[in-house]
PDB file of C-alpha atoms in Angstrom:
ATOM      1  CA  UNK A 702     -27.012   9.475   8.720  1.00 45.00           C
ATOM      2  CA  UNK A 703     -23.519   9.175  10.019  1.00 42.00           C
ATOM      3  CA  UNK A 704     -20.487   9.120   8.737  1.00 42.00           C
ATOM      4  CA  UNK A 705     -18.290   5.435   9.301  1.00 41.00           C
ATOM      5  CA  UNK A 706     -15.208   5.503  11.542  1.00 42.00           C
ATOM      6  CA  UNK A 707     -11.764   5.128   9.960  1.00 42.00           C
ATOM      7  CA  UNK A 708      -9.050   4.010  11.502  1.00 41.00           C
ATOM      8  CA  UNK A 709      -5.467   5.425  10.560  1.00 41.00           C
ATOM      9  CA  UNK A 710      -4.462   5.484   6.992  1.00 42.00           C
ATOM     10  CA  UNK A 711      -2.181   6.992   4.761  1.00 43.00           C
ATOM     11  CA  UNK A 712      -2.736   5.792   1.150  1.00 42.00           C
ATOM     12  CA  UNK A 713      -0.931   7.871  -1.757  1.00 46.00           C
ATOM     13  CA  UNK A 714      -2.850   7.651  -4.831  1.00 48.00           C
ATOM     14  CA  UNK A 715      -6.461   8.581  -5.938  1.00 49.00           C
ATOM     15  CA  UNK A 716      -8.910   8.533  -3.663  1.00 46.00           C
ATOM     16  CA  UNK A 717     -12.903   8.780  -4.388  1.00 48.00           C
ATOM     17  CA  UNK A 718     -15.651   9.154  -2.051  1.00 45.00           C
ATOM     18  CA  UNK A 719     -19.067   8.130  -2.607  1.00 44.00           C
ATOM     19  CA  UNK A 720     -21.916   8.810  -0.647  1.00 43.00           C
ATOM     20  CA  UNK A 721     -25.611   8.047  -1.171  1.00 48.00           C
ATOM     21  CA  UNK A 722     -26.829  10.918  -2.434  1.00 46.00           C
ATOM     22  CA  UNK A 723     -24.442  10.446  -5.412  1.00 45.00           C
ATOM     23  CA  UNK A 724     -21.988  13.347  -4.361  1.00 43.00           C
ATOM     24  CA  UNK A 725     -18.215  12.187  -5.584  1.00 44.00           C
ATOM     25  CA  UNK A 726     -15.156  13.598  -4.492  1.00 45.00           C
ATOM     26  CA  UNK A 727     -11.692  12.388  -5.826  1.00 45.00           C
ATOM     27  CA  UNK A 728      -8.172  13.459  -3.790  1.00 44.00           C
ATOM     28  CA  UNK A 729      -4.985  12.674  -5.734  1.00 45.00           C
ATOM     29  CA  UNK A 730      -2.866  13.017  -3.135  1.00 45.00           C
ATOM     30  CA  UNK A 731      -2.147  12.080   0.408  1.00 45.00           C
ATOM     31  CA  UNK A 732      -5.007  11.077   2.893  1.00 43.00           C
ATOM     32  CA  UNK A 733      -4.516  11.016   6.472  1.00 45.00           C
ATOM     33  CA  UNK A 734      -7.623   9.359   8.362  1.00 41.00           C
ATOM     34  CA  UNK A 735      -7.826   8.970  12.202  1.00 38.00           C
ATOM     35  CA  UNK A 736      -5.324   8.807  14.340  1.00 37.00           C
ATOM     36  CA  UNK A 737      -1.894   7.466  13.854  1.00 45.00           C
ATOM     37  CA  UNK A 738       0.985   4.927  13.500  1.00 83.00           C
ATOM     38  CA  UNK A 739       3.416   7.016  11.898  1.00 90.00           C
ATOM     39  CA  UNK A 740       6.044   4.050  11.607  1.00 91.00           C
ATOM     40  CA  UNK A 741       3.824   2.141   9.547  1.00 93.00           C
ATOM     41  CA  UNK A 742       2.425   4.888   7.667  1.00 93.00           C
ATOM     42  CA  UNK A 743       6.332   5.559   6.868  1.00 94.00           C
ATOM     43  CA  UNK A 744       7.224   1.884   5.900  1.00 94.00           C
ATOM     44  CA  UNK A 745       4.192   1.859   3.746  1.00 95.00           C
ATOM     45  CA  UNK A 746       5.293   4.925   2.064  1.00 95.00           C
ATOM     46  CA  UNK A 747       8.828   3.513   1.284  1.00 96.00           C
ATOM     47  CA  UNK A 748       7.637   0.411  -0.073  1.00 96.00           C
ATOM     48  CA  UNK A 749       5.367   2.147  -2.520  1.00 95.00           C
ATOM     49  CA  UNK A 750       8.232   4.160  -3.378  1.00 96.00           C
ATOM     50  CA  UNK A 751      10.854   1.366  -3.744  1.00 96.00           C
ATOM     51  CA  UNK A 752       8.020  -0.559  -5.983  1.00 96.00           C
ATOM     52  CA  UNK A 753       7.520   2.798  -7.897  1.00 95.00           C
ATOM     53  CA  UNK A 754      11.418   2.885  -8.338  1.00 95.00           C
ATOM     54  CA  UNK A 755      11.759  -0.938 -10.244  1.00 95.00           C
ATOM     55  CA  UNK A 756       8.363  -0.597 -12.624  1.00 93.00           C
ATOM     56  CA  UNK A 757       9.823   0.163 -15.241  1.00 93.00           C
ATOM     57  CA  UNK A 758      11.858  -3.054 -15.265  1.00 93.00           C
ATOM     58  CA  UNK A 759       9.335  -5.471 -14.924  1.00 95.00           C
ATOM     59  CA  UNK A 760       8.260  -8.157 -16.673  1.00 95.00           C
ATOM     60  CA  UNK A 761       4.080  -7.864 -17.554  1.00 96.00           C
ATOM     61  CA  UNK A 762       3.914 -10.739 -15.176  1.00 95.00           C
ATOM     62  CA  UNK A 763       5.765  -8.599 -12.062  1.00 95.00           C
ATOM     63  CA  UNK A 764       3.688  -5.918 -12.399  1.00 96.00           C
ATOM     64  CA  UNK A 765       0.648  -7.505 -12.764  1.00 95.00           C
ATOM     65  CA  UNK A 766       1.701  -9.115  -9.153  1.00 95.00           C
ATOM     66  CA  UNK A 767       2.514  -5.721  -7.746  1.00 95.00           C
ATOM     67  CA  UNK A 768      -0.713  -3.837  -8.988  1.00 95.00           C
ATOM     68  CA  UNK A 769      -2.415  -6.943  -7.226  1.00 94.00           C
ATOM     69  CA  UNK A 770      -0.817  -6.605  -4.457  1.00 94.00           C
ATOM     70  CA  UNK A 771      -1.175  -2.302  -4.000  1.00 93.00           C
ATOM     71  CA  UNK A 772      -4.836  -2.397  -2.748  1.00 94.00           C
ATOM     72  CA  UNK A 773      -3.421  -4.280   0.246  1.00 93.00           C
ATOM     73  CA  UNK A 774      -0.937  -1.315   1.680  1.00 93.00           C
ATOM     74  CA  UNK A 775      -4.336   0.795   1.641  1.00 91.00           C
ATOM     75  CA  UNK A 776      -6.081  -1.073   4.333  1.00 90.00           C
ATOM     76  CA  UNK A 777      -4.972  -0.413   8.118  1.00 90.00           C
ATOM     77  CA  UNK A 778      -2.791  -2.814  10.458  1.00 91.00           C
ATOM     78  CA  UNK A 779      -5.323  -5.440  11.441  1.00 92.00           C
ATOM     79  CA  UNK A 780      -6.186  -5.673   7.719  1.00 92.00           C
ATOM     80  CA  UNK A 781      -3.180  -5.515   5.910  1.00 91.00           C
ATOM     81  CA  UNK A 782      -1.632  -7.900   8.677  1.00 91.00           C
ATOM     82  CA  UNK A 783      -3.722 -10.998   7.563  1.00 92.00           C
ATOM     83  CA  UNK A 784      -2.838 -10.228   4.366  1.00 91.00           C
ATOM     84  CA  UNK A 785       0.105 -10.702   5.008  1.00 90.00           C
ATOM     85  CA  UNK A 786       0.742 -13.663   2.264  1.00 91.00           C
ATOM     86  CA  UNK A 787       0.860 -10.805  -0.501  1.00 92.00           C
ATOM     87  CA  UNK A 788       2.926  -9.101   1.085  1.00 93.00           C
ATOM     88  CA  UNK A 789       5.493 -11.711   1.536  1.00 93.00           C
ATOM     89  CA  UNK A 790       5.005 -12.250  -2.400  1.00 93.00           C
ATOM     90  CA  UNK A 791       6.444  -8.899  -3.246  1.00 94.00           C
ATOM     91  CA  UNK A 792       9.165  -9.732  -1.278  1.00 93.00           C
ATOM     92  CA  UNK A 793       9.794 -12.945  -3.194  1.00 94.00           C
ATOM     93  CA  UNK A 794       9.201 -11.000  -6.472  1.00 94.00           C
ATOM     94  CA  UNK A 795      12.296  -8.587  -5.056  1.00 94.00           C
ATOM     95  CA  UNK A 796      14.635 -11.699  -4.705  1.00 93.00           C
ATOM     96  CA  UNK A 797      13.804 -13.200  -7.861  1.00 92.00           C
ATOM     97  CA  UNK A 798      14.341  -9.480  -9.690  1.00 93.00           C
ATOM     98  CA  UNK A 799      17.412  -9.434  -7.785  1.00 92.00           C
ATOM     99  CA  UNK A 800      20.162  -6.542  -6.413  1.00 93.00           C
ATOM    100  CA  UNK A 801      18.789  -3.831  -8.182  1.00 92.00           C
ATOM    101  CA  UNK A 802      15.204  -4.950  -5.880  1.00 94.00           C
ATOM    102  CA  UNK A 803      16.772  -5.407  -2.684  1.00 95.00           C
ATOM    103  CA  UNK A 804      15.927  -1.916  -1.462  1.00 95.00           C
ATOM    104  CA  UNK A 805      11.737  -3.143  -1.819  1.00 96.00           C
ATOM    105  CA  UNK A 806      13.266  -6.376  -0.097  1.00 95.00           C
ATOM    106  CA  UNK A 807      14.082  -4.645   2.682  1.00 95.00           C
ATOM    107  CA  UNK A 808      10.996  -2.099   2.633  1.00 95.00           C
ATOM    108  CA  UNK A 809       8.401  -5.580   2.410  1.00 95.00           C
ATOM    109  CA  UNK A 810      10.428  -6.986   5.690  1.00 94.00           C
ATOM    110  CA  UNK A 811      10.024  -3.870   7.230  1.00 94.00           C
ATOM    111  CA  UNK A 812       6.619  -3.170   7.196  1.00 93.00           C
ATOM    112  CA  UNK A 813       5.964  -7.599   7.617  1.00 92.00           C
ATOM    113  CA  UNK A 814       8.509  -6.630  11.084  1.00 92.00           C
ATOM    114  CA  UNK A 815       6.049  -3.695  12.222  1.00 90.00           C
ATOM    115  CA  UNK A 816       3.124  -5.787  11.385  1.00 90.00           C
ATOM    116  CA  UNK A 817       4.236  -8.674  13.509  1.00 84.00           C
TER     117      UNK A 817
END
């Protein structure tokens, strides 16, 4: 049996592999698959740090929108691309939280730029 290409990702969180025969792995750090777009990789990195930086100030509501809305930076370009509608939610979500959001403002129109 072979194994399934990947295409470039970087996603920052638990990871768990599953194969047939029932062997699981879990990674808790950083996975690098394939080869590369380091810009995006880079964006996606600061926006999950920016949203990291204002949980603690949301309402249940916010952070229900942003947990929603994590699974998407996981997936590569083409993917997270025509997604893009969640994406542009966070950065609604900033405005409405206001000032002290405006640096995950500007990490969400990054990343939206470099997915253009």
């Amino acid at each position: 049996m072979t194994e399934p290409t990947h295409h470039h990702t970087v996603y920052n969180g638990p990871v768990i592999q599953q194969r047939g025969d029932n062997n699981h792995a879990t990674n808790h750090g950083s996975v690098t698959i394939g080869h590369g777009d380091q810009e995006l990789a880079s964006a996606v990195r600061e926006l999950r740090e920016r949203l990291r930086a204002i949980e603690d100030r949301l309402t249940p509501d916010q952070a229900r929108l942003v947990e929603e809305a994590r699974p998407v930076l996981d997936l590569n370009r083409e993917e997270m691309a025509a997604r893009g509608l969640t994406l542009a939610r966070l950065g609604q979500l900033a405005n409405v939280i206001g000032p002290m959001a405006q640096p995950v403002a500007d990490a969400v129109g990054k990343l939206i730029q470099l997915l253009g």
